[in-house]
Amino acid sequence: MPKSAIERAAEVTPPAVARRIKGLSDRAIAWIFVTPTIVILLAINIFPLIWTIWLSFTNFRVNRPNNAVEFIGLRNYERILTDPDTWMTMQATAHFLFWTIFFQVLIGFALAYLINKKFKGNDMWTTIIVLPMMLSPAVVGNFWTFLYQPQIGFFNYVVSFFTGVDPTSFSMIGDVSLAPWSIVIVDTWMWTPFVMLICLAGLRSIPDNIYEAAECDRASKWRQFWTITIPMVLPFLMLAILFRGIENFKMFDLVVQLTGGGPGSTTELTSINLKREAFEKWRTGFASAYAVILFVTVFGLASIYVKALNRVKAR
Amino acid sequence: MADVELRNITKSFDKDIGLEKVSLKINDGEFVVLLGPTGAGKTTTLRLIAGLEKPDSGEIWIDGRNVVNDSPAQRDVAMVFQQYSLYPHLTVRENLEFPLKSPILKTPVDVMKRKVNDVAEVLRISHKLDNKATELSGGEMQRVSMGRALVRNPRIYLMDEPLSSLDAKLRSELRIELKRIQAELGATILYVTHDQIEAMTMATQIGVLNNGRLEQFGPPREIYENPSSQYVATRLGSPRINTLPVSIFGGAPAGSALIGLRPEHIHIGSGQDCQVTRIEHLGDQIRLHLRLAGHNIITLTDTHTSIKVGDVIAIQPNNPIFFDANGSRVV
């Protein structure tokens, strides 16, 4: 009989080590295996988190390491929550979150529904549709600045072609009222395929014979859609919303490349604002408090959402 | 309920023949069983009648109307699928209500409630009505699936091996229950199975399918006693009919090549000598395995027999069935 990997490993273990291992309980061996992971996790995740929480109660500035660090209680939190600029960025983020998810779910589900129909070449179409998702956000941000260019931009040309508006009369990323939409459009273009893929997985998980049963039960296509397709895809859809929500709450690279938070601060999302406070103004304590607030917000929203998701799944 | 008729139905899948020129008439109130092995075209026949498949050629008449171009909803048929096909996100009650909620029926709420409760009672799933469909055992799912058909009053019930996943006890109970429901409602049922006991006990008519062709269609007794071919003869009867070359016994009609012997066709006591190779005690019957001129024969004998393994007994045919070299019946 050929020897198993465990037997071979046992043979090459030096006798001294083997003797020592033999004395260990299963539990001890388990601890030996998980300890490195726990140490790394503590070092790069848990410790910084606790350190950040501590810094958020101080006036520490990382560019002035010689200044005495003063404990200032909740002053940072107070300043952030009463600052109108914070609420501006929160609003910009909310706008960005809501509309990107809205469009991505709507278009993503519609695309998935169409792709799921059996037609020739739907695999090829899936590949083409998924392409934007594979690009680097920095690249996407960069080339969309060209597409949005009023004189030579393809986007402006297309809008003018369909509406007759002069293409040079508007600038998507230069205009205060259009800029928030410019980032919504790009993010939707880039990430709708992701929502589509998840919806497609959901649609493919519904067996044909359920539709056949519904057909025999005399349910119209419309009723089949609302009583079978939607409820059965809903958990997948909610998962897609969760992923996109968390991702877009911390959206940084794409928007920085595209608008840099401007014009003014109309597209300055919370993560961009945070980066400015922390690494341009060097208000480390203040930025830490800001980070804690964002963390609690995302964590809170996500846990409420996951509860809802589980309820939908259990239904 | 209504008459259903297939006229010269042919259906192929890619290059495989599904059905070939099948004609079949199911009268109002009949319980027709289609019998055949896997791939014989039983399920295809049901799906064609339901409207889930379209025939390549031929006509399907339901209640005096050619429905070939109608949708399943227009045909008003109820189907029980072999793989249950329950709505997994709904409760048992919601599953049973689903067909009643069709806008075509417009069932009032109290009627719907009563019907669902009645059907649940008959199928013994009342205590599971508020469970989700996915929380049931296979047998319970199958009963819900049958219930979903029975709550309606369609033109015909189409059932695709609805009892195949149940345990033996429940299967025999539901067999009787189904027959009772059918008699009570006067329902027209087309039932597909490969189980000959189901076919013999429930059917008013049996259709035997072989490779997409309908070999014989008639009442169970006739199919059993008067099979049109060797194939049909082997589908019914336990133990299976024994087929031997006619030369062994002689006295065969002209053109026959094979003699078919069911246990009741074998007279023990005189004739050709053969050896007893094995005896199976099945409780209510005893099976004798015999060896005659290089051929195996299985027959029955009474439960108090004194025959032992190794004995030599004499047998001779009594009113046997003859087939020609192609397996067709010779009378």
mmCIF file of N, CA and C in Angstrom, chain A residues 101-215:
data_model
loop_
_atom_site.group_PDB
_atom_site.id
_atom_site.type_symbol
_atom_site.label_atom_id
_atom_site.label_comp_id
_atom_site.label_asym_id
_atom_site.label_seq_id
_atom_site.Cartn_x
_atom_site.Cartn_y
_atom_site.Cartn_z
ATOM 1 N N ILE A 101 -25.822 52.421 -6.436
ATOM 2 C CA ILE A 101 -26.474 51.141 -6.152
ATOM 3 C C ILE A 101 -27.777 51.024 -6.939
ATOM 4 N N PHE A 102 -28.523 52.134 -6.979
ATOM 5 C CA PHE A 102 -29.790 52.131 -7.705
ATOM 6 C C PHE A 102 -29.579 51.729 -9.172
ATOM 7 N N PHE A 103 -28.672 52.428 -9.838
ATOM 8 C CA PHE A 103 -28.469 52.149 -11.268
ATOM 9 C C PHE A 103 -27.826 50.781 -11.497
ATOM 10 N N GLN A 104 -26.872 50.438 -10.629
ATOM 11 C CA GLN A 104 -26.177 49.164 -10.836
ATOM 12 C C GLN A 104 -27.118 47.982 -10.647
ATOM 13 N N VAL A 105 -27.999 48.076 -9.670
ATOM 14 C CA VAL A 105 -28.950 46.983 -9.447
ATOM 15 C C VAL A 105 -29.945 46.903 -10.599
ATOM 16 N N LEU A 106 -30.440 48.075 -10.982
ATOM 17 C CA LEU A 106 -31.440 48.107 -12.053
ATOM 18 C C LEU A 106 -30.863 47.569 -13.361
ATOM 19 N N ILE A 107 -29.729 48.158 -13.771
ATOM 20 C CA ILE A 107 -29.145 47.765 -15.058
ATOM 21 C C ILE A 107 -28.533 46.368 -14.952
ATOM 22 N N GLY A 108 -27.873 46.109 -13.820
ATOM 23 C CA GLY A 108 -27.232 44.805 -13.635
ATOM 24 C C GLY A 108 -28.244 43.677 -13.692
ATOM 25 N N PHE A 109 -29.380 43.863 -13.028
ATOM 26 C CA PHE A 109 -30.394 42.810 -13.042
ATOM 27 C C PHE A 109 -30.986 42.654 -14.441
ATOM 28 N N ALA A 110 -31.241 43.787 -15.097
ATOM 29 C CA ALA A 110 -31.819 43.721 -16.445
ATOM 30 C C ALA A 110 -30.868 42.988 -17.392
ATOM 31 N N LEU A 111 -29.574 43.317 -17.313
ATOM 32 C CA LEU A 111 -28.593 42.650 -18.170
ATOM 33 C C LEU A 111 -28.554 41.149 -17.877
ATOM 34 N N ALA A 112 -28.548 40.819 -16.581
ATOM 35 C CA ALA A 112 -28.500 39.403 -16.200
ATOM 36 C C ALA A 112 -29.721 38.679 -16.747
ATOM 37 N N TYR A 113 -30.866 39.336 -16.650
ATOM 38 C CA TYR A 113 -32.115 38.731 -17.120
ATOM 39 C C TYR A 113 -32.041 38.454 -18.619
ATOM 40 N N LEU A 114 -31.459 39.405 -19.352
ATOM 41 C CA LEU A 114 -31.344 39.232 -20.807
ATOM 42 C C LEU A 114 -30.307 38.161 -21.145
ATOM 43 N N ILE A 115 -29.159 38.232 -20.482
ATOM 44 C CA ILE A 115 -28.083 37.264 -20.758
ATOM 45 C C ILE A 115 -28.529 35.849 -20.418
ATOM 46 N N ASN A 116 -29.387 35.736 -19.424
ATOM 47 C CA ASN A 116 -29.833 34.408 -18.976
ATOM 48 C C ASN A 116 -30.726 33.715 -19.997
ATOM 49 N N LYS A 117 -31.327 34.505 -20.905
ATOM 50 C CA LYS A 117 -32.115 33.898 -21.983
ATOM 51 C C LYS A 117 -31.153 33.106 -22.857
ATOM 52 N N LYS A 118 -31.636 31.962 -23.323
ATOM 53 C CA LYS A 118 -30.733 31.151 -24.121
ATOM 54 C C LYS A 118 -30.654 31.706 -25.536
ATOM 55 N N PHE A 119 -29.552 32.336 -25.858
ATOM 56 C CA PHE A 119 -29.366 32.780 -27.235
ATOM 57 C C PHE A 119 -27.922 32.545 -27.631
ATOM 58 N N LYS A 120 -27.686 32.618 -28.936
ATOM 59 C CA LYS A 120 -26.357 32.304 -29.438
ATOM 60 C C LYS A 120 -25.369 33.378 -29.020
ATOM 61 N N GLY A 121 -24.220 32.973 -28.538
ATOM 62 C CA GLY A 121 -23.172 33.929 -28.204
ATOM 63 C C GLY A 121 -23.361 34.636 -26.881
ATOM 64 N N ASN A 122 -24.181 34.100 -25.988
ATOM 65 C CA ASN A 122 -24.350 34.841 -24.728
ATOM 66 C C ASN A 122 -23.119 34.758 -23.826
ATOM 67 N N ASP A 123 -22.302 33.728 -24.033
ATOM 68 C CA ASP A 123 -21.050 33.658 -23.281
ATOM 69 C C ASP A 123 -20.111 34.789 -23.694
ATOM 70 N N MET A 124 -20.079 35.032 -25.012
ATOM 71 C CA MET A 124 -19.224 36.091 -25.521
ATOM 72 C C MET A 124 -19.688 37.444 -24.986
ATOM 73 N N TRP A 125 -20.998 37.654 -24.975
ATOM 74 C CA TRP A 125 -21.528 38.918 -24.467
ATOM 75 C C TRP A 125 -21.215 39.090 -22.991
ATOM 76 N N THR A 126 -21.306 37.990 -22.244
ATOM 77 C CA THR A 126 -20.983 38.080 -20.815
ATOM 78 C C THR A 126 -19.550 38.565 -20.644
ATOM 79 N N THR A 127 -18.647 37.981 -21.419
ATOM 80 C CA THR A 127 -17.239 38.377 -21.322
ATOM 81 C C THR A 127 -17.066 39.858 -21.643
ATOM 82 N N ILE A 128 -17.714 40.308 -22.705
ATOM 83 C CA ILE A 128 -17.568 41.712 -23.099
ATOM 84 C C ILE A 128 -18.118 42.637 -22.015
ATOM 85 N N ILE A 129 -19.279 42.270 -21.481
ATOM 86 C CA ILE A 129 -19.906 43.126 -20.477
ATOM 87 C C ILE A 129 -19.051 43.216 -19.216
ATOM 88 N N VAL A 130 -18.359 42.124 -18.916
ATOM 89 C CA VAL A 130 -17.614 42.061 -17.659
ATOM 90 C C VAL A 130 -16.276 42.826 -17.731
ATOM 91 N N LEU A 131 -15.838 43.152 -18.968
ATOM 92 C CA LEU A 131 -14.529 43.787 -19.138
ATOM 93 C C LEU A 131 -14.248 45.005 -18.243
ATOM 94 N N PRO A 132 -15.155 45.988 -18.137
ATOM 95 C CA PRO A 132 -14.829 47.197 -17.358
ATOM 96 C C PRO A 132 -14.393 46.889 -15.935
ATOM 97 N N MET A 133 -14.998 45.842 -15.362
ATOM 98 C CA MET A 133 -14.726 45.447 -13.997
ATOM 99 C C MET A 133 -13.266 45.041 -13.805
ATOM 100 N N MET A 134 -12.648 44.575 -14.907
ATOM 101 C CA MET A 134 -11.292 44.038 -14.787
ATOM 102 C C MET A 134 -10.239 45.136 -14.880
ATOM 103 N N LEU A 135 -10.655 46.354 -15.223
ATOM 104 C CA LEU A 135 -9.672 47.426 -15.374
ATOM 105 C C LEU A 135 -9.305 48.007 -14.015
ATOM 106 N N SER A 136 -8.147 48.666 -13.997
ATOM 107 C CA SER A 136 -7.729 49.320 -12.762
ATOM 108 C C SER A 136 -8.520 50.618 -12.588
ATOM 109 N N PRO A 137 -8.995 50.904 -11.366
ATOM 110 C CA PRO A 137 -9.793 52.120 -11.150
ATOM 111 C C PRO A 137 -9.032 53.376 -11.565
ATOM 112 N N ALA A 138 -7.713 53.384 -11.352
ATOM 113 C CA ALA A 138 -6.927 54.561 -11.729
ATOM 114 C C ALA A 138 -6.990 54.781 -13.237
ATOM 115 N N VAL A 139 -6.891 53.670 -13.980
ATOM 116 C CA VAL A 139 -6.962 53.757 -15.440
ATOM 117 C C VAL A 139 -8.340 54.250 -15.870
ATOM 118 N N VAL A 140 -9.353 53.673 -15.262
ATOM 119 C CA VAL A 140 -10.722 54.059 -15.613
ATOM 120 C C VAL A 140 -10.929 55.544 -15.342
ATOM 121 N N GLY A 141 -10.506 55.982 -14.135
ATOM 122 C CA GLY A 141 -10.662 57.395 -13.782
ATOM 123 C C GLY A 141 -9.972 58.273 -14.797
ATOM 124 N N ASN A 142 -8.764 57.866 -15.163
ATOM 125 C CA ASN A 142 -7.983 58.653 -16.104
ATOM 126 C C ASN A 142 -8.620 58.755 -17.478
ATOM 127 N N PHE A 143 -9.041 57.618 -18.042
ATOM 128 C CA PHE A 143 -9.549 57.737 -19.417
ATOM 129 C C PHE A 143 -10.949 58.323 -19.474
ATOM 130 N N TRP A 144 -11.680 58.239 -18.361
ATOM 131 C CA TRP A 144 -12.985 58.921 -18.376
ATOM 132 C C TRP A 144 -12.831 60.447 -18.334
ATOM 133 N N THR A 145 -11.705 60.922 -17.800
ATOM 134 C CA THR A 145 -11.507 62.382 -17.882
ATOM 135 C C THR A 145 -11.404 62.801 -19.350
ATOM 136 N N PHE A 146 -10.865 61.910 -20.178
ATOM 137 C CA PHE A 146 -10.826 62.204 -21.624
ATOM 138 C C PHE A 146 -12.211 62.112 -22.242
ATOM 139 N N LEU A 147 -12.946 61.057 -21.833
ATOM 140 C CA LEU A 147 -14.295 60.891 -22.399
ATOM 141 C C LEU A 147 -15.192 62.073 -22.041
ATOM 142 N N TYR A 148 -14.950 62.648 -20.846
ATOM 143 C CA TYR A 148 -15.772 63.763 -20.373
ATOM 144 C C TYR A 148 -15.289 65.116 -20.894
ATOM 145 N N GLN A 149 -14.208 65.121 -21.629
ATOM 146 C CA GLN A 149 -13.621 66.382 -22.101
ATOM 147 C C GLN A 149 -14.598 67.085 -23.044
ATOM 148 N N PRO A 150 -14.949 68.342 -22.786
ATOM 149 C CA PRO A 150 -16.006 68.991 -23.583
ATOM 150 C C PRO A 150 -15.690 69.116 -25.073
ATOM 151 N N GLN A 151 -14.429 69.384 -25.435
ATOM 152 C CA GLN A 151 -14.141 69.587 -26.863
ATOM 153 C C GLN A 151 -14.008 68.274 -27.632
ATOM 154 N N ILE A 152 -13.252 67.332 -27.073
ATOM 155 C CA ILE A 152 -12.964 66.115 -27.836
ATOM 156 C C ILE A 152 -13.578 64.864 -27.219
ATOM 157 N N GLY A 153 -14.252 65.019 -26.075
ATOM 158 C CA GLY A 153 -14.724 63.846 -25.332
ATOM 159 C C GLY A 153 -15.849 63.097 -26.033
ATOM 160 N N PHE A 154 -15.733 61.791 -26.006
ATOM 161 C CA PHE A 154 -16.720 60.931 -26.650
ATOM 162 C C PHE A 154 -18.081 61.034 -25.947
ATOM 163 N N PHE A 155 -18.044 61.145 -24.613
ATOM 164 C CA PHE A 155 -19.280 61.216 -23.849
ATOM 165 C C PHE A 155 -20.099 62.439 -24.270
ATOM 166 N N ASN A 156 -19.433 63.581 -24.311
ATOM 167 C CA ASN A 156 -20.134 64.796 -24.715
ATOM 168 C C ASN A 156 -20.647 64.690 -26.143
ATOM 169 N N TYR A 157 -19.862 64.038 -26.988
ATOM 170 C CA TYR A 157 -20.278 63.862 -28.373
ATOM 171 C C TYR A 157 -21.560 63.038 -28.444
ATOM 172 N N VAL A 158 -21.607 61.926 -27.683
ATOM 173 C CA VAL A 158 -22.775 61.048 -27.705
ATOM 174 C C VAL A 158 -24.010 61.786 -27.189
ATOM 175 N N VAL A 159 -23.832 62.524 -26.088
ATOM 176 C CA VAL A 159 -24.963 63.286 -25.542
ATOM 177 C C VAL A 159 -25.461 64.282 -26.587
ATOM 178 N N SER A 160 -24.542 64.945 -27.231
ATOM 179 C CA SER A 160 -24.931 65.941 -28.232
ATOM 180 C C SER A 160 -25.597 65.264 -29.425
ATOM 181 N N PHE A 161 -25.112 64.088 -29.779
ATOM 182 C CA PHE A 161 -25.686 63.353 -30.916
ATOM 183 C C PHE A 161 -27.158 63.031 -30.671
ATOM 184 N N PHE A 162 -27.469 62.617 -29.438
ATOM 185 C CA PHE A 162 -28.851 62.196 -29.154
ATOM 186 C C PHE A 162 -29.766 63.351 -28.754
ATOM 187 N N THR A 163 -29.190 64.414 -28.170
ATOM 188 C CA THR A 163 -30.065 65.481 -27.677
ATOM 189 C C THR A 163 -29.933 66.771 -28.469
ATOM 190 N N GLY A 164 -28.882 66.888 -29.256
ATOM 191 C CA GLY A 164 -28.701 68.108 -30.027
ATOM 192 C C GLY A 164 -28.058 69.243 -29.237
ATOM 193 N N VAL A 165 -27.737 68.953 -27.940
ATOM 194 C CA VAL A 165 -27.075 69.977 -27.128
ATOM 195 C C VAL A 165 -25.639 70.155 -27.620
ATOM 196 N N ASP A 166 -25.169 71.388 -27.624
ATOM 197 C CA ASP A 166 -23.798 71.653 -28.036
ATOM 198 C C ASP A 166 -22.833 70.942 -27.086
ATOM 199 N N PRO A 167 -21.932 70.069 -27.600
ATOM 200 C CA PRO A 167 -21.064 69.286 -26.718
ATOM 201 C C PRO A 167 -20.120 70.149 -25.879
ATOM 202 N N THR A 168 -19.763 71.327 -26.371
ATOM 203 C CA THR A 168 -18.819 72.149 -25.598
ATOM 204 C C THR A 168 -19.531 72.998 -24.553
ATOM 205 N N SER A 169 -20.890 72.909 -24.520
ATOM 206 C CA SER A 169 -21.634 73.780 -23.616
ATOM 207 C C SER A 169 -21.668 73.243 -22.189
ATOM 208 N N PHE A 170 -21.239 72.001 -21.996
ATOM 209 C CA PHE A 170 -21.262 71.486 -20.612
ATOM 210 C C PHE A 170 -20.009 70.658 -20.349
ATOM 211 N N SER A 171 -19.607 70.662 -19.089
ATOM 212 C CA SER A 171 -18.438 69.885 -18.692
ATOM 213 C C SER A 171 -18.829 69.031 -17.497
ATOM 214 N N MET A 172 -18.817 67.731 -17.709
ATOM 215 C CA MET A 172 -19.294 66.822 -16.668
ATOM 216 C C MET A 172 -18.511 66.971 -15.371
ATOM 217 N N ILE A 173 -17.178 67.069 -15.484
ATOM 218 C CA ILE A 173 -16.420 67.115 -14.229
ATOM 219 C C ILE A 173 -16.075 68.535 -13.814
ATOM 220 N N GLY A 174 -16.412 69.522 -14.665
ATOM 221 C CA GLY A 174 -16.116 70.901 -14.279
ATOM 222 C C GLY A 174 -17.321 71.581 -13.651
ATOM 223 N N ASP A 175 -18.510 71.051 -13.915
ATOM 224 C CA ASP A 175 -19.731 71.720 -13.485
ATOM 225 C C ASP A 175 -20.159 71.222 -12.099
ATOM 226 N N VAL A 176 -20.491 72.166 -11.240
ATOM 227 C CA VAL A 176 -20.840 71.815 -9.863
ATOM 228 C C VAL A 176 -22.056 70.881 -9.801
ATOM 229 N N SER A 177 -23.028 71.107 -10.689
ATOM 230 C CA SER A 177 -24.237 70.270 -10.615
ATOM 231 C C SER A 177 -24.064 68.938 -11.350
ATOM 232 N N LEU A 178 -23.117 68.892 -12.295
ATOM 233 C CA LEU A 178 -22.945 67.651 -13.065
ATOM 234 C C LEU A 178 -21.899 66.714 -12.465
ATOM 235 N N ALA A 179 -20.931 67.283 -11.758
ATOM 236 C CA ALA A 179 -19.813 66.464 -11.257
ATOM 237 C C ALA A 179 -20.274 65.284 -10.397
ATOM 238 N N PRO A 180 -21.240 65.484 -9.463
ATOM 239 C CA PRO A 180 -21.683 64.322 -8.673
ATOM 240 C C PRO A 180 -22.235 63.202 -9.555
ATOM 241 N N TRP A 181 -22.833 63.595 -10.673
ATOM 242 C CA TRP A 181 -23.372 62.573 -11.578
ATOM 243 C C TRP A 181 -22.269 61.929 -12.402
ATOM 244 N N SER A 182 -21.212 62.702 -12.675
ATOM 245 C CA SER A 182 -20.130 62.136 -13.491
ATOM 246 C C SER A 182 -19.504 60.930 -12.785
ATOM 247 N N ILE A 183 -19.347 61.023 -11.450
ATOM 248 C CA ILE A 183 -18.743 59.878 -10.761
ATOM 249 C C ILE A 183 -19.731 58.718 -10.646
ATOM 250 N N VAL A 184 -21.026 59.049 -10.557
ATOM 251 C CA VAL A 184 -22.041 57.984 -10.524
ATOM 252 C C VAL A 184 -22.008 57.204 -11.836
ATOM 253 N N ILE A 185 -21.911 57.947 -12.940
ATOM 254 C CA ILE A 185 -21.908 57.292 -14.258
ATOM 255 C C ILE A 185 -20.709 56.362 -14.401
ATOM 256 N N VAL A 186 -19.533 56.858 -14.020
ATOM 257 C CA VAL A 186 -18.331 56.040 -14.208
ATOM 258 C C VAL A 186 -18.377 54.797 -13.320
ATOM 259 N N ASP A 187 -18.782 54.987 -12.069
ATOM 260 C CA ASP A 187 -18.824 53.830 -11.175
ATOM 261 C C ASP A 187 -19.864 52.817 -11.657
ATOM 262 N N THR A 188 -20.965 53.319 -12.164
ATOM 263 C CA THR A 188 -21.999 52.429 -12.695
ATOM 264 C C THR A 188 -21.475 51.669 -13.904
ATOM 265 N N TRP A 189 -20.768 52.403 -14.777
ATOM 266 C CA TRP A 189 -20.189 51.763 -15.963
ATOM 267 C C TRP A 189 -19.235 50.646 -15.555
ATOM 268 N N MET A 190 -18.441 50.936 -14.515
ATOM 269 C CA MET A 190 -17.405 49.983 -14.133
ATOM 270 C C MET A 190 -17.961 48.793 -13.350
ATOM 271 N N TRP A 191 -18.932 49.013 -12.475
ATOM 272 C CA TRP A 191 -19.314 47.961 -11.529
ATOM 273 C C TRP A 191 -20.670 47.312 -11.773
ATOM 274 N N THR A 192 -21.430 47.795 -12.749
ATOM 275 C CA THR A 192 -22.684 47.113 -13.092
ATOM 276 C C THR A 192 -22.442 45.645 -13.454
ATOM 277 N N PRO A 193 -21.353 45.339 -14.189
ATOM 278 C CA PRO A 193 -21.103 43.934 -14.539
ATOM 279 C C PRO A 193 -21.000 43.032 -13.315
ATOM 280 N N PHE A 194 -20.455 43.580 -12.237
ATOM 281 C CA PHE A 194 -20.315 42.791 -11.009
ATOM 282 C C PHE A 194 -21.700 42.403 -10.479
ATOM 283 N N VAL A 195 -22.591 43.390 -10.431
ATOM 284 C CA VAL A 195 -23.960 43.119 -9.977
ATOM 285 C C VAL A 195 -24.630 42.143 -10.947
ATOM 286 N N MET A 196 -24.333 42.332 -12.235
ATOM 287 C CA MET A 196 -24.913 41.430 -13.229
ATOM 288 C C MET A 196 -24.488 39.986 -12.973
ATOM 289 N N LEU A 197 -23.197 39.796 -12.701
ATOM 290 C CA LEU A 197 -22.702 38.426 -12.480
ATOM 291 C C LEU A 197 -23.395 37.779 -11.288
ATOM 292 N N ILE A 198 -23.554 38.537 -10.214
ATOM 293 C CA ILE A 198 -24.195 37.968 -9.024
ATOM 294 C C ILE A 198 -25.661 37.653 -9.322
ATOM 295 N N CYS A 199 -26.338 38.568 -10.024
ATOM 296 C CA CYS A 199 -27.745 38.320 -10.394
ATOM 297 C C CYS A 199 -27.843 37.095 -11.306
ATOM 298 N N LEU A 200 -26.878 36.983 -12.194
ATOM 299 C CA LEU A 200 -26.888 35.864 -13.130
ATOM 300 C C LEU A 200 -26.761 34.543 -12.370
ATOM 301 N N ALA A 201 -25.873 34.538 -11.361
ATOM 302 C CA ALA A 201 -25.740 33.339 -10.528
ATOM 303 C C ALA A 201 -27.086 33.023 -9.883
ATOM 304 N N GLY A 202 -27.769 34.069 -9.417
ATOM 305 C CA GLY A 202 -29.084 33.878 -8.801
ATOM 306 C C GLY A 202 -30.092 33.316 -9.785
ATOM 307 N N LEU A 203 -30.126 33.904 -10.967
ATOM 308 C CA LEU A 203 -31.093 33.451 -11.979
ATOM 309 C C LEU A 203 -30.817 32.017 -12.404
ATOM 310 N N ARG A 204 -29.513 31.693 -12.539
ATOM 311 C CA ARG A 204 -29.164 30.336 -12.973
ATOM 312 C C ARG A 204 -29.482 29.316 -11.897
ATOM 313 N N SER A 205 -29.589 29.764 -10.639
ATOM 314 C CA SER A 205 -29.859 28.817 -9.557
ATOM 315 C C SER A 205 -31.326 28.419 -9.521
ATOM 316 N N ILE A 206 -32.177 29.081 -10.280
ATOM 317 C CA ILE A 206 -33.592 28.721 -10.288
ATOM 318 C C ILE A 206 -33.804 27.623 -11.324
ATOM 319 N N PRO A 207 -34.211 26.421 -10.907
ATOM 320 C CA PRO A 207 -34.348 25.342 -11.886
ATOM 321 C C PRO A 207 -35.498 25.598 -12.862
ATOM 322 N N ASP A 208 -35.319 25.143 -14.088
ATOM 323 C CA ASP A 208 -36.343 25.315 -15.128
ATOM 324 C C ASP A 208 -37.673 24.715 -14.725
ATOM 325 N N ASN A 209 -37.589 23.574 -14.010
ATOM 326 C CA ASN A 209 -38.856 22.874 -13.761
ATOM 327 C C ASN A 209 -39.777 23.650 -12.834
ATOM 328 N N ILE A 210 -39.240 24.618 -12.090
ATOM 329 C CA ILE A 210 -40.123 25.457 -11.264
ATOM 330 C C ILE A 210 -40.964 26.362 -12.159
ATOM 331 N N TYR A 211 -40.329 26.869 -13.211
ATOM 332 C CA TYR A 211 -41.100 27.681 -14.156
ATOM 333 C C TYR A 211 -42.128 26.825 -14.895
ATOM 334 N N GLU A 212 -41.722 25.576 -15.185
ATOM 335 C CA GLU A 212 -42.654 24.684 -15.877
ATOM 336 C C GLU A 212 -43.860 24.387 -14.994
ATOM 337 N N ALA A 213 -43.588 24.168 -13.696
ATOM 338 C CA ALA A 213 -44.689 23.930 -12.768
ATOM 339 C C ALA A 213 -45.607 25.147 -12.727
ATOM 340 N N ALA A 214 -45.007 26.340 -12.686
ATOM 341 C CA ALA A 214 -45.802 27.566 -12.639
ATOM 342 C C ALA A 214 -46.614 27.725 -13.916
ATOM 343 N N GLU A 215 -46.002 27.319 -15.012
ATOM 344 C CA GLU A 215 -46.681 27.377 -16.309
ATOM 345 C C GLU A 215 -47.937 26.499 -16.265
#
